[in-house]
Amino acid sequence: MSGCTSNPGQGDHCTPLLACFDNGQSIHGATLGWLSGNIEGKTQDGVACRGKWEILSTSDASGSAQFICEDGSYGNASFSYDRAKPGTIWGRGEFNASEAFQVWGGRDLIQRLQLAGGHFDQLCDALNGLKERRSAL
C-alpha cells in the first residue's frame, strides 16, 4: 500500500483494498482510478491478482469488481461506497464461484492494520468484529 496516494476525482486516485475470505485467507492491494479503474493485489502466499472495478450507480453508491489471479483463481464482488469519504468501500463477493469473501477499502485500512499488529489476517478479524458490532446496534 506504500505509494498509494489519495487524489479524489482524478484517474490516479489510489485506495488500499483488502478482501477477507471466510476460510481465513486474504488478498491485499489497491484500486486505481475514479468511477472505474484497475485492481492490483496479492494473496497471503504472494500470488498476484489483477482486475477491474466500476461504479454502477452514483445514486445508489454501488459498484462491481472482477479479478483473476496468476494461479487461475478468480473473483467477483459487489460493493457500496461512502460518498463523504472517497475510497471507503465495503461489499461481498464470490471467489472461484464458490467461496464467499468480504471486501473493504479505504485510507483507514492502514490505521486498522497497524492496530492489528501489521498482519492482514488479523486485520480481517478486526474488520469482521467491527461489522458484527455495527450490526448489533
Coordinates of N, CA, C and O in Angstrom, one line a residue:
M1 N 0.8 -1.2 0.0 CA 0.0 0.0 0.0 C 0.9 1.3 0.0 O 0.3 2.3 -0.1
S2 N 2.2 1.1 0.1 CA 3.0 2.3 0.1 C 3.0 2.9 -1.3 O 2.9 2.1 -2.3
G3 N 3.0 4.2 -1.4 CA 2.9 4.8 -2.7 C 1.5 5.0 -3.2 O 1.3 5.5 -4.3
C4 N 0.5 4.6 -2.4 CA -0.9 4.7 -2.8 C -1.4 6.0 -2.3 O -1.6 6.2 -1.1
T5 N -1.6 6.9 -3.2 CA -1.9 8.3 -2.8 C -3.4 8.6 -3.2 O -3.8 8.4 -4.3
S6 N -4.1 9.2 -2.2 CA -5.5 9.6 -2.5 C -5.5 10.9 -3.3 O -4.8 11.9 -3.0
N7 N -6.3 10.9 -4.4 CA -6.4 12.0 -5.3 C -7.8 12.0 -5.8 O -8.0 11.8 -7.0
P8 N -8.8 12.3 -4.9 CA -10.2 12.2 -5.3 C -10.6 13.0 -6.6 O -10.1 14.1 -6.8
G9 N -11.3 12.3 -7.5 CA -11.8 12.9 -8.7 C -10.8 12.7 -9.9 O -11.1 13.1 -11.0
Q10 N -9.7 12.2 -9.6 CA -8.6 12.0 -10.6 C -8.4 10.6 -11.0 O -8.6 9.7 -10.2
G11 N -7.9 10.3 -12.2 CA -7.6 9.0 -12.7 C -6.5 8.2 -11.9 O -6.5 7.0 -11.9
D12 N -5.7 9.0 -11.2 CA -4.6 8.3 -10.4 C -5.0 8.2 -8.9 O -4.1 7.9 -8.1
H13 N -6.3 8.4 -8.6 CA -6.7 8.2 -7.2 C -6.5 6.7 -6.8 O -6.8 5.8 -7.5
C14 N -5.8 6.5 -5.7 CA -5.4 5.2 -5.2 C -6.1 4.9 -3.8 O -6.0 5.8 -3.0
T15 N -6.6 3.7 -3.7 CA -7.2 3.4 -2.4 C -6.8 2.0 -2.0 O -6.8 1.0 -2.8
P16 N -6.3 1.8 -0.7 CA -5.9 0.5 -0.2 C -7.1 -0.4 -0.2 O -8.3 0.1 0.0
L17 N -6.9 -1.7 -0.4 CA -8.0 -2.6 -0.6 C -7.7 -4.0 0.1 O -6.5 -4.4 0.1
L18 N -8.7 -4.6 0.7 CA -8.5 -5.9 1.4 C -9.7 -6.7 1.2 O -10.8 -6.3 1.4
A19 N -9.4 -8.0 0.8 CA -10.5 -9.0 0.7 C -10.2 -10.0 1.7 O -9.1 -10.6 1.8
C20 N -11.2 -10.3 2.6 CA -11.1 -11.3 3.6 C -12.0 -12.5 3.3 O -13.3 -12.3 3.2
F21 N -11.4 -13.7 3.2 CA -12.2 -14.9 2.8 C -12.7 -15.6 4.0 O -12.0 -15.5 5.1
D22 N -13.8 -16.3 3.9 CA -14.4 -17.0 5.0 C -13.4 -18.1 5.6 O -13.5 -18.4 6.7
N23 N -12.5 -18.6 4.7 CA -11.6 -19.6 5.2 C -10.3 -19.0 5.9 O -9.4 -19.7 6.2
G24 N -10.3 -17.7 6.1 CA -9.2 -17.1 6.8 C -8.1 -16.5 5.9 O -7.2 -15.8 6.4
Q25 N -8.2 -16.8 4.6 CA -7.2 -16.2 3.7 C -7.6 -14.8 3.3 O -8.6 -14.3 3.6
S26 N -6.6 -14.1 2.7 CA -6.9 -12.7 2.3 C -6.1 -12.3 1.1 O -5.2 -13.0 0.7
I27 N -6.6 -11.2 0.4 CA -5.9 -10.6 -0.7 C -5.8 -9.1 -0.3 O -6.8 -8.5 0.1
H28 N -4.6 -8.6 -0.3 CA -4.4 -7.1 -0.1 C -3.8 -6.4 -1.3 O -3.1 -7.1 -2.0
G29 N -4.2 -5.2 -1.5 CA -3.7 -4.5 -2.6 C -4.3 -3.1 -2.7 O -4.5 -2.4 -1.6
A30 N -4.6 -2.6 -3.9 CA -5.1 -1.3 -4.0 C -6.0 -1.2 -5.3 O -5.9 -2.0 -6.2
T31 N -6.8 -0.2 -5.4 CA -7.5 0.2 -6.6 C -7.0 1.5 -7.1 O -6.5 2.3 -6.3
L32 N -7.0 1.7 -8.4 CA -6.5 2.9 -9.0 C -7.6 3.4 -10.0 O -8.1 2.6 -10.8
G33 N -8.0 4.7 -9.8 CA -9.0 5.2 -10.7 C -10.1 6.0 -10.0 O -10.1 6.0 -8.8
W34 N -11.0 6.6 -10.8 CA -12.1 7.3 -10.2 C -13.3 6.9 -11.1 O -13.3 7.1 -12.3
L35 N -14.4 6.4 -10.5 CA -15.6 5.9 -11.1 C -15.4 4.5 -11.8 O -16.3 3.8 -12.0
S36 N -14.1 4.3 -12.2 CA -13.8 2.9 -12.7 C -12.2 2.9 -12.7 O -11.6 3.9 -12.7
G37 N -11.7 1.7 -12.8 CA -10.3 1.6 -12.8 C -9.8 0.1 -12.6 O -10.5 -0.8 -12.9
N38 N -8.5 0.0 -12.1 CA -7.9 -1.3 -12.0 C -7.7 -1.7 -10.6 O -7.7 -0.8 -9.7
I39 N -7.5 -3.0 -10.4 CA -7.3 -3.6 -9.1 C -6.0 -4.3 -9.2 O -5.7 -5.0 -10.2
E40 N -5.1 -4.2 -8.2 CA -3.9 -5.0 -8.1 C -3.7 -5.4 -6.7 O -4.0 -4.6 -5.7
G41 N -3.4 -6.7 -6.5 CA -3.2 -7.2 -5.1 C -2.4 -8.5 -5.1 O -2.0 -9.0 -6.2
K42 N -2.2 -9.0 -3.9 CA -1.5 -10.3 -3.7 C -2.2 -11.1 -2.6 O -2.7 -10.5 -1.7
T43 N -2.2 -12.4 -2.8 CA -2.7 -13.3 -1.7 C -1.6 -13.3 -0.6 O -0.5 -12.9 -0.8
Q44 N -2.0 -14.0 0.5 CA -1.0 -14.2 1.6 C 0.2 -15.0 1.1 O 1.2 -14.8 1.6
D45 N 0.0 -15.8 0.1 CA 1.0 -16.6 -0.4 C 1.9 -15.9 -1.5 O 2.7 -16.6 -2.1
G46 N 1.5 -14.7 -1.8 CA 2.3 -13.9 -2.8 C 1.8 -14.0 -4.2 O 2.5 -13.6 -5.1
V47 N 0.7 -14.7 -4.4 CA 0.2 -14.8 -5.8 C -0.5 -13.5 -6.2 O -1.3 -12.9 -5.5
A48 N 0.0 -12.9 -7.4 CA -0.5 -11.6 -7.9 C -1.9 -11.8 -8.4 O -2.2 -12.8 -9.1
C49 N -2.8 -10.8 -8.2 CA -4.1 -10.7 -8.7 C -4.3 -9.4 -9.4 O -3.9 -8.4 -8.8
R50 N -5.1 -9.4 -10.5 CA -5.4 -8.1 -11.2 C -6.8 -8.1 -11.6 O -7.4 -9.2 -11.9
G51 N -7.4 -6.9 -11.8 CA -8.8 -6.9 -12.2 C -9.2 -5.5 -12.5 O -8.4 -4.5 -12.6
K52 N -10.6 -5.4 -12.7 CA -11.2 -4.1 -13.0 C -12.4 -3.9 -12.0 O -13.0 -4.8 -11.5
W53 N -12.7 -2.6 -11.8 CA -13.8 -2.2 -10.9 C -14.5 -1.1 -11.6 O -13.9 -0.3 -12.4
E54 N -15.8 -0.9 -11.3 CA -16.5 0.3 -11.8 C -17.7 0.6 -10.9 O -18.3 -0.2 -10.2
I55 N -18.0 1.9 -10.8 CA -19.2 2.4 -10.1 C -20.4 2.1 -11.1 O -20.3 2.6 -12.2
L56 N -21.4 1.4 -10.6 CA -22.5 1.1 -11.4 C -23.6 2.2 -11.3 O -24.4 2.5 -12.2
S57 N -23.7 2.8 -10.1 CA -24.7 3.8 -9.8 C -24.3 4.8 -8.8 O -24.0 4.4 -7.6
T58 N -24.2 6.0 -9.2 CA -23.8 7.1 -8.2 C -25.0 7.4 -7.3 O -24.8 7.8 -6.1
S59 N -26.2 7.2 -7.7 CA -27.4 7.5 -6.9 C -27.5 6.4 -5.8 O -27.9 6.7 -4.7
D60 N -27.2 5.2 -6.1 CA -27.2 4.1 -5.1 C -25.9 3.9 -4.4 O -25.8 3.0 -3.5
A61 N -24.8 4.6 -4.8 CA -23.5 4.4 -4.3 C -23.1 2.9 -4.3 O -22.7 2.3 -3.3
S62 N -23.1 2.3 -5.5 CA -22.8 0.9 -5.7 C -21.9 0.7 -6.9 O -21.8 1.5 -7.8
G63 N -21.2 -0.5 -6.8 CA -20.3 -0.8 -7.9 C -20.0 -2.3 -7.9 O -20.6 -3.1 -7.1
S64 N -19.2 -2.7 -8.9 CA -18.8 -4.1 -9.0 C -17.4 -4.2 -9.4 O -16.8 -3.3 -9.9
A65 N -16.8 -5.4 -9.2 CA -15.4 -5.6 -9.5 C -15.2 -7.1 -9.9 O -16.0 -8.0 -9.4
Q66 N -14.2 -7.3 -10.7 CA -13.9 -8.7 -11.2 C -12.3 -8.7 -11.1 O -11.7 -7.8 -11.5
F67 N -11.8 -9.9 -10.7 CA -10.3 -10.1 -10.8 C -10.0 -11.5 -11.1 O -10.8 -12.4 -10.9
I68 N -8.7 -11.7 -11.5 CA -8.2 -13.0 -11.7 C -6.7 -13.0 -11.2 O -6.0 -12.0 -11.3
C69 N -6.3 -14.1 -10.6 CA -5.0 -14.3 -10.1 C -4.1 -15.1 -11.0 O -4.6 -15.9 -11.8
E70 N -2.8 -15.0 -10.8 CA -1.9 -15.7 -11.6 C -2.0 -17.3 -11.5 O -1.7 -18.0 -12.5
D71 N -2.6 -17.8 -10.4 CA -2.8 -19.2 -10.3 C -4.1 -19.7 -10.9 O -4.5 -20.8 -10.8
G72 N -4.8 -18.8 -11.6 CA -6.1 -19.1 -12.2 C -7.3 -18.9 -11.4 O -8.4 -19.0 -11.9
S73 N -7.2 -18.6 -10.1 CA -8.3 -18.3 -9.3 C -8.9 -17.0 -9.7 O -8.2 -16.1 -10.3
Y74 N -10.2 -16.7 -9.4 CA -10.8 -15.5 -9.8 C -12.0 -15.1 -8.9 O -12.4 -16.0 -8.0
G75 N -12.4 -13.9 -9.0 CA -13.5 -13.5 -8.1 C -14.3 -12.3 -8.7 O -13.9 -11.7 -9.6
N76 N -15.5 -12.2 -8.1 CA -16.4 -11.1 -8.5 C -17.0 -10.5 -7.2 O -17.2 -11.3 -6.2
A77 N -17.2 -9.2 -7.2 CA -17.7 -8.6 -5.9 C -18.7 -7.5 -6.3 O -18.6 -6.9 -7.4
S78 N -19.6 -7.2 -5.4 CA -20.4 -6.0 -5.4 C -20.1 -5.2 -4.2 O -19.9 -5.8 -3.1
F79 N -20.1 -3.9 -4.3 CA -19.8 -3.1 -3.2 C -20.6 -1.8 -3.1 O -21.2 -1.4 -4.1
S80 N -20.6 -1.2 -1.9 CA -21.2 0.1 -1.7 C -20.0 1.0 -1.3 O -19.0 0.5 -0.9
Y81 N -20.3 2.3 -1.4 CA -19.2 3.2 -1.0 C -19.8 4.4 -0.3 O -21.0 4.7 -0.3
D82 N -18.9 5.1 0.5 CA -19.3 6.2 1.3 C -19.0 7.5 0.5 O -17.8 7.8 0.2
R83 N -20.1 8.2 0.1 CA -19.9 9.4 -0.7 C -19.0 10.5 0.0 O -18.3 11.3 -0.6
A84 N -19.1 10.5 1.4 CA -18.4 11.5 2.2 C -16.9 11.2 2.4 O -16.1 12.1 2.7
K85 N -16.5 9.9 2.1 CA -15.1 9.5 2.3 C -14.7 8.8 1.1 O -14.8 7.6 0.9
P86 N -14.1 9.5 0.1 CA -13.7 8.9 -1.2 C -12.8 7.7 -0.9 O -11.8 7.8 -0.2
G87 N -13.1 6.6 -1.6 CA -12.3 5.4 -1.5 C -12.8 4.5 -0.4 O -12.3 3.4 -0.3
T88 N -13.7 4.8 0.5 CA -14.2 4.0 1.5 C -15.3 3.1 0.9 O -16.4 3.6 0.6
I89 N -15.0 1.8 0.9 CA -16.0 0.8 0.3 C -16.1 -0.4 1.2 O -15.2 -0.7 2.0
W90 N -17.2 -1.1 1.0 CA -17.4 -2.4 1.7 C -18.3 -3.2 0.8 O -19.1 -2.7 0.0
G91 N -18.2 -4.5 0.8 CA -19.0 -5.3 0.0 C -18.7 -6.8 0.2 O -18.0 -7.2 1.1
R92 N -19.4 -7.6 -0.7 CA -19.2 -9.1 -0.6 C -19.0 -9.6 -2.0 O -19.3 -9.0 -3.0
G93 N -18.3 -10.7 -2.0 CA -18.1 -11.3 -3.3 C -18.0 -12.8 -3.3 O -18.2 -13.4 -2.2
E94 N -17.6 -13.4 -4.4 CA -17.5 -14.9 -4.5 C -16.2 -15.2 -5.2 O -15.9 -14.6 -6.2
F95 N -15.4 -16.1 -4.6 CA -14.1 -16.5 -5.1 C -14.2 -17.9 -5.7 O -14.8 -18.8 -5.1
N96 N -13.8 -18.0 -7.0 CA -13.8 -19.3 -7.7 C -15.2 -19.9 -7.7 O -15.4 -21.1 -7.7
A97 N -16.2 -19.0 -7.8 CA -17.6 -19.4 -8.0 C -18.2 -20.2 -6.8 O -19.2 -20.8 -6.9
S98 N -17.5 -20.2 -5.6 CA -18.0 -21.0 -4.5 C -17.7 -20.4 -3.1 O -18.4 -20.7 -2.2
E99 N -16.6 -19.7 -3.0 CA -16.2 -19.2 -1.6 C -16.5 -17.7 -1.4 O -16.1 -16.9 -2.2
A100 N -17.2 -17.4 -0.3 CA -17.6 -16.1 -0.1 C -16.4 -15.3 0.5 O -15.5 -15.8 1.2
F101 N -16.4 -14.0 0.2 CA -15.4 -13.1 0.9 C -16.1 -11.7 1.1 O -17.1 -11.4 0.5
Q102 N -15.4 -11.0 2.0 CA -15.8 -9.6 2.2 C -14.7 -8.7 1.7 O -13.5 -9.1 1.7
V103 N -15.1 -7.5 1.2 CA -14.1 -6.6 0.7 C -14.2 -5.3 1.4 O -15.3 -4.9 1.7
W104 N -13.1 -4.7 1.7 CA -13.0 -3.4 2.4 C -12.0 -2.5 1.7 O -11.0 -3.0 1.3
G105 N -12.3 -1.3 1.7 CA -11.3 -0.3 1.1 C -11.4 1.0 1.8 O -12.4 1.4 2.3
G106 N -10.2 1.7 1.8 CA -10.2 3.0 2.4 C -8.9 3.3 3.1 O -8.1 2.5 3.4
R107 N -8.7 4.6 3.3 CA -7.5 5.1 3.9 C -7.4 4.6 5.3 O -6.3 4.4 5.8
D108 N -8.5 4.4 6.0 CA -8.4 3.9 7.4 C -7.9 2.5 7.5 O -7.6 2.0 8.6
L109 N -7.8 1.8 6.4 CA -7.3 0.4 6.5 C -5.9 0.4 7.0 O -5.5 -0.5 7.8
I110 N -5.1 1.4 6.7 CA -3.7 1.4 7.2 C -3.7 1.5 8.7 O -3.0 0.8 9.4
Q111 N -4.5 2.4 9.2 CA -4.6 2.5 10.7 C -5.1 1.2 11.3 O -4.6 0.8 12.3
R112 N -6.1 0.6 10.7 CA -6.6 -0.7 11.3 C -5.5 -1.7 11.2 O -5.4 -2.6 12.2
L113 N -4.7 -1.8 10.2 CA -3.7 -2.8 10.0 C -2.6 -2.5 11.1 O -2.2 -3.5 11.8
Q114 N -2.3 -1.3 11.4 CA -1.3 -1.0 12.4 C -1.8 -1.4 13.8 O -1.1 -2.0 14.6
L115 N -3.1 -1.2 14.1 CA -3.7 -1.6 15.3 C -3.8 -3.1 15.5 O -3.7 -3.6 16.6
A116 N -3.9 -3.8 14.3 CA -3.9 -5.3 14.4 C -2.5 -5.9 14.4 O -2.4 -7.1 14.3
G117 N -1.5 -5.1 14.5 CA -0.2 -5.6 14.6 C 0.5 -5.8 13.2 O 1.5 -6.5 13.1
G118 N -0.1 -5.3 12.2 CA 0.6 -5.3 10.9 C 0.3 -6.6 10.1 O 0.9 -6.8 9.0
H119 N -0.6 -7.5 10.5 CA -0.9 -8.7 9.8 C -2.3 -8.7 9.2 O -3.2 -8.4 9.9
F120 N -2.3 -8.9 7.9 CA -3.6 -8.8 7.2 C -4.6 -9.8 7.7 O -5.8 -9.5 7.8
D121 N -4.2 -11.0 8.1 CA -5.2 -12.0 8.7 C -5.8 -11.4 10.0 O -7.0 -11.6 10.2
Q122 N -5.0 -10.7 10.8 CA -5.5 -10.1 12.0 C -6.4 -8.9 11.6 O -7.4 -8.7 12.3
L123 N -6.1 -8.2 10.6 CA -7.0 -7.1 10.1 C -8.3 -7.6 9.7 O -9.3 -7.0 10.0
C124 N -8.4 -8.7 9.0 CA -9.7 -9.3 8.6 C -10.5 -9.6 9.9 O -11.7 -9.4 9.9
D125 N -9.8 -10.2 10.9 CA -10.5 -10.5 12.1 C -11.1 -9.2 12.8 O -12.2 -9.2 13.2
A126 N -10.2 -8.2 12.8 CA -10.7 -6.9 13.4 C -11.8 -6.3 12.6 O -12.8 -5.8 13.2
L127 N -11.8 -6.3 11.3 CA -12.8 -5.7 10.5 C -14.1 -6.6 10.6 O -15.2 -6.0 10.6
N128 N -14.0 -7.9 10.7 CA -15.2 -8.7 10.9 C -15.8 -8.4 12.3 O -17.0 -8.3 12.4
G129 N -15.0 -8.1 13.3 CA -15.5 -7.8 14.6 C -16.2 -6.4 14.5 O -17.3 -6.2 15.2
L130 N -15.7 -5.5 13.8 CA -16.3 -4.2 13.6 C -17.7 -4.3 13.0 O -18.7 -3.7 13.4
K131 N -17.8 -5.1 11.9 CA -19.0 -5.4 11.2 C -20.1 -6.0 12.2 O -21.2 -5.6 12.2
E132 N -19.6 -6.9 13.0 CA -20.5 -7.6 13.9 C -21.1 -6.6 15.0 O -22.2 -6.6 15.3
R133 N -20.2 -5.7 15.4 CA -20.6 -4.7 16.4 C -21.6 -3.7 15.8 O -22.6 -3.3 16.4
R134 N -21.4 -3.3 14.5 CA -22.3 -2.4 13.9 C -23.7 -3.0 13.7 O -24.7 -2.4 13.8
S135 N -23.7 -4.3 13.3 CA -25.0 -5.0 13.0 C -25.7 -5.2 14.3 O -27.0 -5.4 14.3
A136 N -25.0 -5.2 15.5 CA -25.7 -5.5 16.7 C -26.4 -4.2 17.3 O -27.2 -4.2 18.2
L137 N -26.0 -3.0 16.7 CA -26.5 -1.8 17.2 C -28.0 -1.5 16.7 O -28.4 -2.0 15.7

